Short mmCIF file of C-alpha atoms in Angstrom, two decimals:
data_model
loop_
_atom_site.label_atom_id
_atom_site.label_comp_id
_atom_site.label_asym_id
_atom_site.label_seq_id
_atom_site.Cartn_x
_atom_site.Cartn_y
_atom_site.Cartn_z
CA MET P 1 -24.41 10.46 4.94
CA SER P 2 -25.74 8.45 8.00
CA ILE P 3 -23.96 6.49 10.33
CA ASP P 4 -26.42 3.52 8.60
CA GLU P 5 -24.29 4.19 5.19
CA LYS P 6 -20.96 4.55 6.21
CA ALA P 7 -21.92 1.05 8.35
CA ALA P 8 -22.00 -0.11 4.94
CA LEU P 9 -19.25 1.12 2.86
CA PRO P 10 -16.67 -1.31 2.44
CA THR P 11 -14.03 -1.07 5.04
CA LEU P 12 -10.43 -0.62 5.10
CA VAL P 13 -7.65 -0.88 7.52
CA VAL P 14 -4.01 1.00 6.79
CA LEU P 15 -0.80 -0.18 7.99
CA ILE P 16 1.77 2.46 8.81
CA SER P 17 5.03 3.60 9.65
CA GLY P 18 6.26 6.88 8.66
CA ASN P 19 5.15 9.71 6.91
CA GLY P 20 1.59 8.38 5.38
CA SER P 21 1.74 10.71 2.87
CA ASN P 22 -0.66 7.89 0.54
CA LEU P 23 -2.45 7.30 3.65
CA GLN P 24 -3.47 11.10 3.10
CA ALA P 25 -4.38 10.42 -0.95
CA ILE P 26 -6.63 7.47 0.19
CA ILE P 27 -8.32 9.68 2.71
CA GLU P 28 -8.58 12.52 -0.05
CA ALA P 29 -9.89 10.54 -2.24
CA ILE P 30 -12.32 8.99 -0.07
CA ARG P 31 -13.65 12.67 0.94
CA ALA P 32 -14.00 13.95 -2.47
CA GLY P 33 -15.85 10.92 -3.10
CA ARG P 34 -13.51 8.85 -5.56
CA ILE P 35 -13.55 5.84 -3.17
CA ALA P 36 -17.21 4.69 -1.91
CA ALA P 37 -15.26 3.45 1.21
CA ARG P 38 -14.29 4.56 4.91
CA VAL P 39 -10.69 3.58 6.97
CA ALA P 40 -11.52 2.34 9.77
CA ALA P 41 -8.75 2.61 11.53
CA VAL P 42 -4.76 2.85 11.50
CA ILE P 43 -2.21 0.89 12.72
CA SER P 44 1.60 2.45 13.43
CA ASN P 45 4.80 -0.30 14.46
CA ARG P 46 6.01 3.10 15.93
CA VAL P 47 4.43 5.72 17.77
CA ASP P 48 6.57 8.90 16.15
CA ALA P 49 5.06 7.74 12.59
CA TYR P 50 3.48 10.82 11.62
CA GLY P 51 0.73 9.75 9.32
CA LEU P 52 -0.90 8.41 13.14
CA GLN P 53 -1.28 12.43 13.02
CA ARG P 54 -2.97 12.65 9.57
CA ALA P 55 -5.19 9.62 10.70
CA ALA P 56 -6.14 11.68 13.76
CA ASP P 57 -6.76 14.82 11.64
CA ALA P 58 -9.22 13.01 9.43
CA GLY P 59 -11.05 11.62 12.45
CA ILE P 60 -10.14 8.27 12.01
CA PRO P 61 -8.98 5.55 14.79
CA THR P 62 -5.11 4.83 15.79
CA GLU P 63 -3.50 2.40 16.93
CA THR P 64 0.25 1.75 17.68
CA LEU P 65 2.05 -1.61 17.89
CA ASP P 66 5.57 -1.34 18.38
CA HIS P 67 6.91 -4.48 16.78
CA THR P 68 10.49 -4.51 19.65
CA ALA P 69 7.79 -5.04 22.59
CA PHE P 70 7.73 -8.78 20.96
CA ALA P 71 9.48 -11.54 21.44
CA SER P 72 9.52 -12.63 17.86
CA ARG P 73 8.04 -11.94 14.28
CA GLU P 74 6.05 -14.41 14.61
CA ALA P 75 3.74 -13.10 18.26
CA PHE P 76 3.96 -9.59 16.89
CA ASP P 77 2.32 -10.41 13.43
CA GLN P 78 0.57 -12.58 16.02
CA ALA P 79 -1.05 -9.91 17.33
CA LEU P 80 -1.55 -6.96 14.76
CA GLN P 81 -3.91 -9.95 12.65
CA GLU P 82 -5.89 -10.00 15.64
CA ARG P 83 -6.28 -6.03 15.76
CA VAL P 84 -6.89 -5.39 11.69
CA ASP P 85 -8.99 -8.58 12.71
CA SER P 86 -11.00 -6.33 15.03
CA PHE P 87 -12.22 -4.24 12.23
CA HIS P 88 -13.77 -6.53 10.08
CA PRO P 89 -11.51 -5.23 6.93
CA ASP P 90 -12.73 -5.94 3.45
CA LEU P 91 -9.17 -4.60 2.05
CA VAL P 92 -5.86 -4.15 4.57
CA VAL P 93 -3.76 -1.45 3.06
CA LEU P 94 -0.13 -1.52 3.23
CA ALA P 95 1.21 2.78 3.36
CA GLY P 96 4.83 2.67 4.07
CA PHE P 97 4.25 -0.37 6.52
CA MET P 98 8.10 -1.51 6.86
CA ARG P 99 7.99 -5.09 8.22
CA ILE P 100 7.95 -8.26 6.12
CA PHE P 101 5.12 -10.55 7.47
CA THR P 102 4.85 -14.12 8.23
CA PRO P 103 4.24 -16.65 6.04
CA GLY P 104 1.42 -16.64 8.19
CA PHE P 105 0.39 -13.35 8.14
CA VAL P 106 -0.22 -13.01 4.87
CA GLN P 107 -2.28 -16.34 3.80
CA HIS P 108 -4.73 -14.69 6.70
CA PHE P 109 -5.45 -11.94 4.41
CA ALA P 110 -4.41 -13.38 1.78
CA GLY P 111 -6.65 -11.99 -1.81
CA ARG P 112 -7.49 -8.44 0.44
CA MET P 113 -3.77 -6.74 1.28
CA LEU P 114 -2.43 -4.48 -1.32
CA ASN P 115 0.61 -2.93 -0.89
CA ILE P 116 3.35 -0.20 -3.09
CA HIS P 117 6.10 0.07 -3.79
CA PRO P 118 8.92 2.51 -5.26
CA SER P 119 9.76 0.44 -8.26
CA LEU P 120 8.95 -1.20 -11.68
CA LEU P 121 8.85 -4.41 -9.91
CA PRO P 122 10.13 -7.04 -10.57
CA LEU P 123 12.98 -4.47 -10.52
CA TYR P 124 14.68 -3.40 -7.54
CA LYS P 125 12.67 -5.64 -4.69
CA GLY P 126 13.69 -4.74 -1.28
CA ILE P 127 14.73 -1.70 0.06
CA HIS P 128 16.85 1.77 -1.16
CA THR P 129 15.14 1.64 -5.02
CA HIS P 130 15.40 4.64 -5.69
CA ARG P 131 19.43 5.16 -5.04
CA ARG P 132 20.11 1.61 -6.33
CA VAL P 133 18.69 2.96 -9.87
CA LEU P 134 20.73 5.76 -10.37
CA GLU P 135 23.55 3.51 -9.53
CA ASP P 136 22.71 0.84 -11.76
CA GLY P 137 22.65 4.33 -14.49
CA GLY P 138 19.20 3.37 -15.36
CA ASN P 139 17.29 5.92 -16.85
CA GLU P 140 13.74 4.72 -15.94
CA HIS P 141 11.86 3.93 -12.74
CA GLY P 142 8.37 4.58 -11.36
CA VAL P 143 5.72 2.72 -8.53
CA SER P 144 3.95 -0.22 -8.60
CA VAL P 145 0.57 -2.10 -7.11
CA HIS P 146 1.04 -4.94 -6.01
CA PHE P 147 -1.42 -7.58 -4.03
CA VAL P 148 0.63 -8.92 -0.85
CA THR P 149 2.08 -13.06 -0.84
CA PRO P 150 4.34 -14.98 1.33
CA GLU P 151 7.51 -13.18 -1.70
CA LEU P 152 8.84 -9.77 -0.73
CA ASP P 153 7.50 -7.60 -3.17
CA GLY P 154 6.59 -10.61 -5.46
CA GLY P 155 2.78 -11.11 -5.50
CA PRO P 156 0.49 -9.92 -9.11
CA VAL P 157 1.57 -6.30 -9.54
CA ILE P 158 -2.17 -4.81 -10.64
CA MET P 159 -0.93 -1.42 -11.33
CA GLN P 160 2.52 0.71 -12.64
CA ALA P 161 3.03 5.02 -13.11
CA LYS P 162 7.02 5.37 -14.60
CA VAL P 163 9.23 8.28 -14.27
CA PRO P 164 12.38 9.23 -16.05
CA VAL P 165 15.41 8.97 -14.51
CA LEU P 166 17.14 12.93 -15.19
CA PRO P 167 20.99 13.60 -15.06
CA SER P 168 20.36 16.25 -13.05
CA ASP P 169 18.23 13.74 -10.07
CA THR P 170 18.86 13.09 -5.94
CA GLU P 171 17.26 10.03 -4.36
CA GLU P 172 15.70 13.26 -2.84
CA ARG P 173 14.32 14.46 -6.53
CA LEU P 174 13.88 11.24 -7.68
CA ALA P 175 11.60 10.57 -4.71
CA GLN P 176 9.49 12.88 -4.57
CA ARG P 177 8.75 12.59 -8.85
CA VAL P 178 7.80 9.10 -7.92
CA HIS P 179 5.71 9.34 -5.17
CA VAL P 180 3.69 12.14 -6.89
CA GLN P 181 2.30 9.34 -8.77
CA GLU P 182 2.58 6.63 -5.85
CA HIS P 183 -0.56 9.36 -4.82
CA VAL P 184 -2.15 8.77 -8.13
CA ILE P 185 -2.43 4.93 -9.00
CA TYR P 186 -2.69 4.00 -5.43
CA PRO P 187 -6.43 5.21 -4.66
CA ARG P 188 -7.43 4.32 -7.80
CA VAL P 189 -6.39 0.57 -7.33
CA VAL P 190 -7.97 0.52 -4.13
CA LYS P 191 -11.03 2.15 -5.52
CA TRP P 192 -11.54 -0.83 -8.39
CA PHE P 193 -11.19 -2.94 -5.35
CA VAL P 194 -13.78 -2.45 -3.47
CA GLU P 195 -16.12 -1.74 -6.22
CA GLY P 196 -15.67 -5.39 -6.78
CA ARG P 197 -13.57 -5.37 -9.80
CA LEU P 198 -10.06 -5.94 -8.46
CA LYS P 199 -9.66 -9.52 -7.42
CA LEU P 200 -6.81 -11.75 -6.42
CA GLU P 201 -8.12 -15.92 -8.28
CA ASN P 202 -5.30 -18.77 -8.49
CA GLY P 203 -1.96 -16.26 -7.60
CA GLN P 204 -3.42 -13.67 -10.41
CA ALA P 205 -4.78 -10.15 -10.19
CA LEU P 206 -8.22 -10.44 -12.23
CA LEU P 207 -9.02 -6.37 -13.62
CA ASP P 208 -13.29 -6.78 -14.99
CA GLY P 209 -12.56 -10.59 -14.97
CA LYS P 210 -10.20 -10.74 -17.76
CA ILE P 211 -5.95 -11.93 -15.93
CA LEU P 212 -3.92 -8.80 -15.89
CA HIS P 213 -0.88 -10.35 -17.63
CA GLN P 214 1.03 -7.05 -17.83
CA PRO P 215 0.24 -4.05 -14.98
CA VAL P 216 -2.20 -1.44 -15.45
CA LEU P 217 0.40 1.64 -16.99
CA HIS P 218 -0.33 5.41 -15.32
CA LEU P 219 0.41 7.67 -18.15
CA GLY P 220 -0.15 11.23 -16.62
CA SER P 221 2.80 13.40 -16.17
#
């Protein structure tokens, strides 16, 4: 692919705070030709995020913006917005970015920002989802990909994958099985978006022009 052809591809900016395994899944899907897009930059709020190394290994520009260096959430979000905007992304992908955004930031990227959350939303919004489902004695868990709105983990859900909760499960074992499904469904949703099949209109997710009244369910193993 020529430089001009790469420049014409839809552009992603990925935000991370940690390991970056979902970032890696997206990088591999692009390499394999399953997603016709390019990652213009990976930005982290933590300098020690391993995902930065994943990006560097893939030849993707990286930046770090330490949230602790800012006096307020608003100041950090404004600086982050400016950095993201400098890459002119078609889509902002949150891949384990552990910050709650201000409403202004969310509104600025409305309809072009996705997040992945380790639960079957609307169940278990927030953190420690694996621990909470085990404490509740639940028999089913999973992962959701959704559009980002000002409500925490409350945007329209696009796709989900379910995993059973086993009697032998610990947080770590359950999380590992959920991660496997994350790496399947997140690249798929990104693909739908960059192909123009997925949109957010009037607060609802549309796939191929039809409102998703229920999330698409991935039925893989």
